mmCIF file of C-alpha atoms in Angstrom:
data_model
loop_
_atom_site.group_PDB
_atom_site.id
_atom_site.type_symbol
_atom_site.label_atom_id
_atom_site.label_comp_id
_atom_site.label_asym_id
_atom_site.label_seq_id
_atom_site.Cartn_x
_atom_site.Cartn_y
_atom_site.Cartn_z
ATOM 1 C CA ASP A 1 99.648 97.519 116.252
ATOM 2 C CA THR A 2 99.973 95.819 112.878
ATOM 3 C CA GLY A 3 103.282 97.367 111.814
ATOM 4 C CA VAL A 4 106.665 95.729 111.412
ATOM 5 C CA SER A 5 108.098 94.735 114.789
ATOM 6 C CA GLN A 6 111.681 93.974 115.745
ATOM 7 C CA ASP A 7 113.150 92.354 118.802
ATOM 8 C CA PRO A 8 115.144 93.284 120.754
ATOM 9 C CA ARG A 9 115.144 97.046 120.379
ATOM 10 C CA HIS A 10 118.589 97.312 121.934
ATOM 11 C CA LYS A 11 121.417 94.828 122.302
ATOM 12 C CA ILE A 12 124.774 95.320 123.967
ATOM 13 C CA THR A 13 127.294 92.551 123.542
ATOM 14 C CA LYS A 14 130.987 91.897 123.896
ATOM 15 C CA ARG A 15 133.247 91.441 120.923
ATOM 16 C CA GLY A 16 133.304 87.836 119.774
ATOM 17 C CA GLN A 17 129.816 86.956 120.970
ATOM 18 C CA ASN A 18 126.991 85.850 118.680
ATOM 19 C CA VAL A 19 123.746 87.807 118.470
ATOM 20 C CA THR A 20 120.412 87.132 116.812
ATOM 21 C CA PHE A 21 117.700 89.608 115.909
ATOM 22 C CA ARG A 22 114.121 88.927 114.979
ATOM 23 C CA CYS A 23 111.787 90.723 112.601
ATOM 24 C CA ASP A 24 108.041 90.174 112.321
ATOM 25 C CA PRO A 25 106.727 91.731 109.107
ATOM 26 C CA ILE A 26 103.263 93.055 108.476
ATOM 27 C CA SER A 27 100.933 90.108 108.094
ATOM 28 C CA GLU A 28 100.712 88.795 104.525
ATOM 29 C CA HIS A 29 103.656 90.851 103.307
ATOM 30 C CA ASN A 30 105.586 88.476 101.079
ATOM 31 C CA ARG A 31 108.745 90.526 100.819
ATOM 32 C CA LEU A 32 111.129 91.180 103.693
ATOM 33 C CA TYR A 33 114.320 93.254 103.722
ATOM 34 C CA TRP A 34 117.195 93.841 106.118
ATOM 35 C CA TYR A 35 119.203 97.062 106.170
ATOM 36 C CA ARG A 36 122.007 98.378 108.348
ATOM 37 C CA GLN A 37 122.302 102.012 109.384
ATOM 38 C CA THR A 38 125.420 103.436 110.976
ATOM 39 C CA LEU A 39 125.575 106.792 112.723
ATOM 40 C CA GLY A 40 125.169 109.695 110.329
ATOM 41 C CA GLN A 41 124.516 107.476 107.335
ATOM 42 C CA GLY A 42 121.484 106.278 105.457
ATOM 43 C CA PRO A 43 120.367 102.662 105.619
ATOM 44 C CA GLU A 44 122.372 100.196 103.528
ATOM 45 C CA PHE A 45 120.774 97.115 101.985
ATOM 46 C CA LEU A 46 121.824 93.757 103.414
ATOM 47 C CA THR A 47 119.447 91.115 102.092
ATOM 48 C CA TYR A 48 115.981 90.458 100.685
ATOM 49 C CA PHE A 49 113.478 87.592 100.938
ATOM 50 C CA GLN A 50 110.422 86.787 98.926
ATOM 51 C CA ASN A 51 108.459 84.362 101.053
ATOM 52 C CA GLU A 52 111.117 81.957 102.394
ATOM 53 C CA ALA A 53 113.529 82.406 99.478
ATOM 54 C CA GLN A 54 116.544 84.665 100.007
ATOM 55 C CA LEU A 55 116.825 86.343 96.616
ATOM 56 C CA GLU A 56 119.722 88.710 97.143
ATOM 57 C CA LYS A 57 122.586 89.275 99.551
ATOM 58 C CA SER A 58 124.732 92.387 99.631
ATOM 59 C CA ARG A 59 128.506 92.221 99.665
ATOM 60 C CA LEU A 60 128.151 93.909 103.065
ATOM 61 C CA LEU A 61 126.820 90.596 104.383
ATOM 62 C CA SER A 62 130.038 88.853 105.296
ATOM 63 C CA ASP A 63 130.306 85.165 106.157
ATOM 64 C CA ARG A 64 129.650 86.061 109.798
ATOM 65 C CA PHE A 65 126.148 87.208 108.908
ATOM 66 C CA SER A 66 123.271 84.880 108.148
ATOM 67 C CA ALA A 67 119.600 85.585 107.638
ATOM 68 C CA GLU A 68 116.689 83.188 107.492
ATOM 69 C CA ARG A 69 112.978 83.270 106.914
ATOM 70 C CA PRO A 70 112.079 79.614 107.338
ATOM 71 C CA LYS A 71 108.302 79.755 107.042
ATOM 72 C CA GLY A 72 107.972 82.873 104.982
ATOM 73 C CA SER A 73 106.765 84.883 107.968
ATOM 74 C CA PHE A 74 109.231 86.175 110.585
ATOM 75 C CA SER A 75 112.933 86.473 109.837
ATOM 76 C CA THR A 76 116.105 86.260 111.911
ATOM 77 C CA LEU A 77 119.461 87.906 111.353
ATOM 78 C CA GLU A 78 122.412 86.338 113.142
ATOM 79 C CA ILE A 79 125.857 87.841 113.522
ATOM 80 C CA GLN A 80 128.596 85.483 114.648
ATOM 81 C CA ARG A 81 131.820 86.568 116.351
ATOM 82 C CA THR A 82 130.693 90.181 116.551
ATOM 83 C CA GLU A 83 133.193 92.960 115.915
ATOM 84 C CA GLN A 84 133.071 96.595 117.011
ATOM 85 C CA GLY A 85 132.432 97.578 113.401
ATOM 86 C CA ASP A 86 129.127 95.701 113.558
ATOM 87 C CA SER A 87 127.729 98.346 115.908
ATOM 88 C CA ALA A 88 124.795 99.860 114.051
ATOM 89 C CA MET A 89 121.024 100.014 113.802
ATOM 90 C CA TYR A 90 119.628 96.966 112.009
ATOM 91 C CA LEU A 91 116.388 97.734 110.207
ATOM 92 C CA CYS A 92 113.784 95.372 108.846
ATOM 93 C CA ALA A 93 111.166 96.274 106.257
ATOM 94 C CA SER A 94 108.345 94.423 104.539
ATOM 95 C CA ARG A 95 106.296 94.950 101.426
ATOM 96 C CA PRO A 96 103.339 93.210 99.797
ATOM 97 C CA LEU A 97 103.563 91.757 96.314
ATOM 98 C CA PRO A 98 102.690 94.347 93.637
ATOM 99 C CA GLY A 99 99.087 94.280 92.529
ATOM 100 C CA LEU A 100 97.673 93.008 95.806
ATOM 101 C CA VAL A 101 97.137 96.444 97.368
ATOM 102 C CA PRO A 102 96.676 99.996 96.076
ATOM 103 C CA SER A 103 99.957 101.441 94.855
ATOM 104 C CA SER A 104 100.037 104.011 97.651
ATOM 105 C CA TYR A 105 100.463 101.142 100.143
ATOM 106 C CA ASN A 106 102.745 99.060 97.977
ATOM 107 C CA GLU A 107 106.035 100.198 99.385
ATOM 108 C CA GLN A 108 108.492 99.125 102.056
ATOM 109 C CA PHE A 109 107.306 99.650 105.621
ATOM 110 C CA PHE A 110 110.072 99.801 108.189
ATOM 111 C CA GLY A 111 110.258 98.525 111.733
ATOM 112 C CA PRO A 112 111.751 100.539 114.620
ATOM 113 C CA GLY A 113 115.116 98.796 114.326
ATOM 114 C CA THR A 114 117.473 96.946 116.661
ATOM 115 C CA ARG A 115 120.376 99.010 117.926
ATOM 116 C CA LEU A 116 123.481 96.845 118.382
ATOM 117 C CA THR A 117 126.440 98.008 120.433
ATOM 118 C CA VAL A 118 129.545 95.820 120.422
ATOM 119 C CA LEU A 119 131.960 96.585 123.246
ATOM 120 C CA GLY B 1 126.758 102.196 90.555
ATOM 121 C CA ASP B 2 123.411 103.521 91.648
ATOM 122 C CA SER B 3 123.609 106.235 94.289
ATOM 123 C CA VAL B 4 121.808 109.118 95.961
ATOM 124 C CA THR B 5 123.357 112.404 97.033
ATOM 125 C CA GLN B 6 121.453 114.734 99.304
ATOM 126 C CA MET B 7 122.385 118.056 100.796
ATOM 127 C CA GLU B 8 124.458 118.001 103.917
ATOM 128 C CA GLY B 9 122.816 118.973 107.143
ATOM 129 C CA PRO B 10 121.957 119.923 109.662
ATOM 130 C CA VAL B 11 119.359 122.427 108.547
ATOM 131 C CA THR B 12 117.879 124.789 111.123
ATOM 132 C CA LEU B 13 114.831 126.888 110.286
ATOM 133 C CA SER B 14 112.308 129.009 112.083
ATOM 134 C CA GLU B 15 108.666 127.983 112.091
ATOM 135 C CA GLU B 16 106.806 128.943 108.902
ATOM 136 C CA ALA B 17 110.024 129.180 106.875
ATOM 137 C CA PHE B 18 110.352 127.610 103.411
ATOM 138 C CA LEU B 19 112.195 124.322 103.209
ATOM 139 C CA THR B 20 114.218 122.811 100.381
ATOM 140 C CA ILE B 21 116.337 119.700 100.748
ATOM 141 C CA ASN B 22 118.220 118.860 97.578
ATOM 142 C CA CYS B 23 118.521 115.312 96.285
ATOM 143 C CA THR B 24 120.178 114.060 93.110
ATOM 144 C CA TYR B 25 120.631 110.507 91.963
ATOM 145 C CA THR B 26 122.654 108.307 89.648
ATOM 146 C CA ALA B 27 120.947 105.231 88.286
ATOM 147 C CA THR B 28 120.718 102.994 85.272
ATOM 148 C CA GLY B 29 117.224 102.761 83.931
ATOM 149 C CA TYR B 30 114.292 104.555 85.485
ATOM 150 C CA PRO B 31 114.134 104.123 89.226
ATOM 151 C CA SER B 32 111.278 105.057 91.520
ATOM 152 C CA LEU B 33 112.185 107.835 93.932
ATOM 153 C CA PHE B 34 111.229 108.297 97.563
ATOM 154 C CA TRP B 35 111.527 110.543 100.567
ATOM 155 C CA TYR B 36 111.496 108.821 103.939
ATOM 156 C CA VAL B 37 111.345 110.620 107.305
ATOM 157 C CA GLN B 38 112.692 109.444 110.648
ATOM 158 C CA TYR B 39 111.308 111.209 113.707
ATOM 159 C CA PRO B 40 113.340 111.030 116.927
ATOM 160 C CA GLY B 41 113.132 107.551 118.443
ATOM 161 C CA GLU B 42 111.005 106.158 115.624
ATOM 162 C CA GLY B 43 111.470 104.048 112.506
ATOM 163 C CA LEU B 44 111.600 105.217 108.914
ATOM 164 C CA GLN B 45 108.278 106.333 107.462
ATOM 165 C CA LEU B 46 107.496 106.824 103.807
ATOM 166 C CA LEU B 47 106.764 110.508 103.235
ATOM 167 C CA LEU B 48 106.168 110.595 99.484
ATOM 168 C CA LYS B 49 107.179 108.937 96.249
ATOM 169 C CA ALA B 50 107.242 109.330 92.473
ATOM 170 C CA THR B 51 107.512 106.485 90.018
ATOM 171 C CA LYS B 52 108.179 108.200 86.695
ATOM 172 C CA ALA B 53 109.538 111.394 85.198
ATOM 173 C CA ASP B 54 107.572 114.583 85.937
ATOM 174 C CA ASP B 55 105.499 112.857 88.626
ATOM 175 C CA LYS B 56 104.981 114.962 91.729
ATOM 176 C CA GLY B 57 104.739 113.221 95.080
ATOM 177 C CA SER B 58 103.047 115.076 97.925
ATOM 178 C CA ASN B 59 102.076 114.448 101.532
ATOM 179 C CA LYS B 60 101.597 116.525 104.693
ATOM 180 C CA GLY B 61 102.443 119.724 102.791
ATOM 181 C CA PHE B 62 105.707 118.304 101.424
ATOM 182 C CA GLU B 63 106.266 117.989 97.680
ATOM 183 C CA ALA B 64 108.931 116.614 95.363
ATOM 184 C CA THR B 65 109.004 116.364 91.561
ATOM 185 C CA TYR B 66 110.860 113.646 89.640
ATOM 186 C CA ARG B 67 113.127 115.547 87.257
ATOM 187 C CA LYS B 68 114.751 113.160 84.826
ATOM 188 C CA GLU B 69 116.674 115.866 82.952
ATOM 189 C CA THR B 70 118.458 116.993 86.109
ATOM 190 C CA THR B 71 118.275 113.585 87.883
ATOM 191 C CA SER B 72 116.830 115.336 90.904
ATOM 192 C CA PHE B 73 114.040 114.880 93.433
ATOM 193 C CA HIS B 74 114.221 117.910 95.729
ATOM 194 C CA LEU B 75 111.965 118.025 98.786
ATOM 195 C CA GLU B 76 110.056 121.255 99.478
ATOM 196 C CA LYS B 77 107.587 122.586 101.998
ATOM 197 C CA GLY B 78 106.178 126.064 102.001
ATOM 198 C CA SER B 79 105.824 126.541 105.746
ATOM 199 C CA VAL B 80 107.543 124.214 108.197
ATOM 200 C CA GLN B 81 106.338 123.443 111.697
ATOM 201 C CA VAL B 82 108.203 122.437 114.834
ATOM 202 C CA SER B 83 106.714 118.946 114.404
ATOM 203 C CA ASP B 84 108.589 118.577 111.087
ATOM 204 C CA SER B 85 111.877 118.297 112.982
ATOM 205 C CA ALA B 86 113.316 114.954 111.880
ATOM 206 C CA VAL B 87 115.889 113.334 109.614
ATOM 207 C CA TYR B 88 114.876 113.144 105.955
ATOM 208 C CA PHE B 89 116.240 110.493 103.585
ATOM 209 C CA CYS B 90 116.052 110.503 99.811
ATOM 210 C CA ALA B 91 116.064 107.055 98.230
ATOM 211 C CA LEU B 92 115.734 105.266 94.922
ATOM 212 C CA ARG B 93 114.422 101.795 94.251
ATOM 213 C CA ILE B 94 116.343 99.436 92.024
ATOM 214 C CA THR B 95 114.501 96.508 90.525
ATOM 215 C CA GLN B 96 116.539 94.087 88.419
ATOM 216 C CA GLY B 97 115.348 90.608 87.628
ATOM 217 C CA GLY B 98 114.351 89.046 90.908
ATOM 218 C CA SER B 99 116.193 91.640 92.938
ATOM 219 C CA GLU B 100 114.822 94.715 94.627
ATOM 220 C CA LYS B 101 116.345 97.168 97.086
ATOM 221 C CA LEU B 102 116.311 100.773 98.208
ATOM 222 C CA VAL B 103 119.444 102.911 97.963
ATOM 223 C CA PHE B 104 119.443 105.797 100.450
ATOM 224 C CA GLY B 105 121.201 109.101 100.764
ATOM 225 C CA LYS B 106 122.983 109.969 103.999
ATOM 226 C CA GLY B 107 120.050 111.882 105.424
ATOM 227 C CA THR B 108 119.485 115.523 106.284
ATOM 228 C CA LYS B 109 118.612 116.512 109.827
ATOM 229 C CA LEU B 110 116.035 119.288 110.043
ATOM 230 C CA THR B 111 115.422 121.274 113.201
ATOM 231 C CA VAL B 112 112.548 123.750 113.262
ATOM 232 C CA ASN B 113 112.555 126.296 116.062
ATOM 233 C CA PRO B 114 109.415 128.031 117.339
#
């Protein structure tokens, strides 16, 4: 399977603990995005990388959140001192640079998500 | 700011019924518009898109036309199947300088009964 993969698929943690999620994008996709989806809502943008550079961070990404993409391939999203309000599905997506593939494939492809439950 | 409003669900239809899910948007400039679908237990999948006014996106029998004058991108299908049961999200893409992101609506859950 050459799609976007995320690990773990589910995470249950206690309030105050730190958690880290991993996203492996489609090979050779330069752009990588993180979104958060709460129950009954659409995904909300968190942050965006082009290669290893983090180009934008949403105001939703508080100081407790940090994302990295050190080698321009996989990415990690860490949440420190988790709170119950952090419970959500965390989605990763990747996209190739425009012009490298036909336009029909030049969009964001999403992974299955990591469901976080903070008790 | 930029936003997407889509019709509240859930929507329940019988097989072979006609489907419309309304979507309107607010955006500066000329965004690209998308419909994504999320089947139970799976990730978001791109269903169709349109990148400029009057473009029609289509896939798997679904269609949507980019209407700039009404800032709308309604999803339609002439005859739904049980396998179309899923949550459908309308989205727009904002590209500004070096930034790019999708803004999603809240989603509309569709259930198709045999």
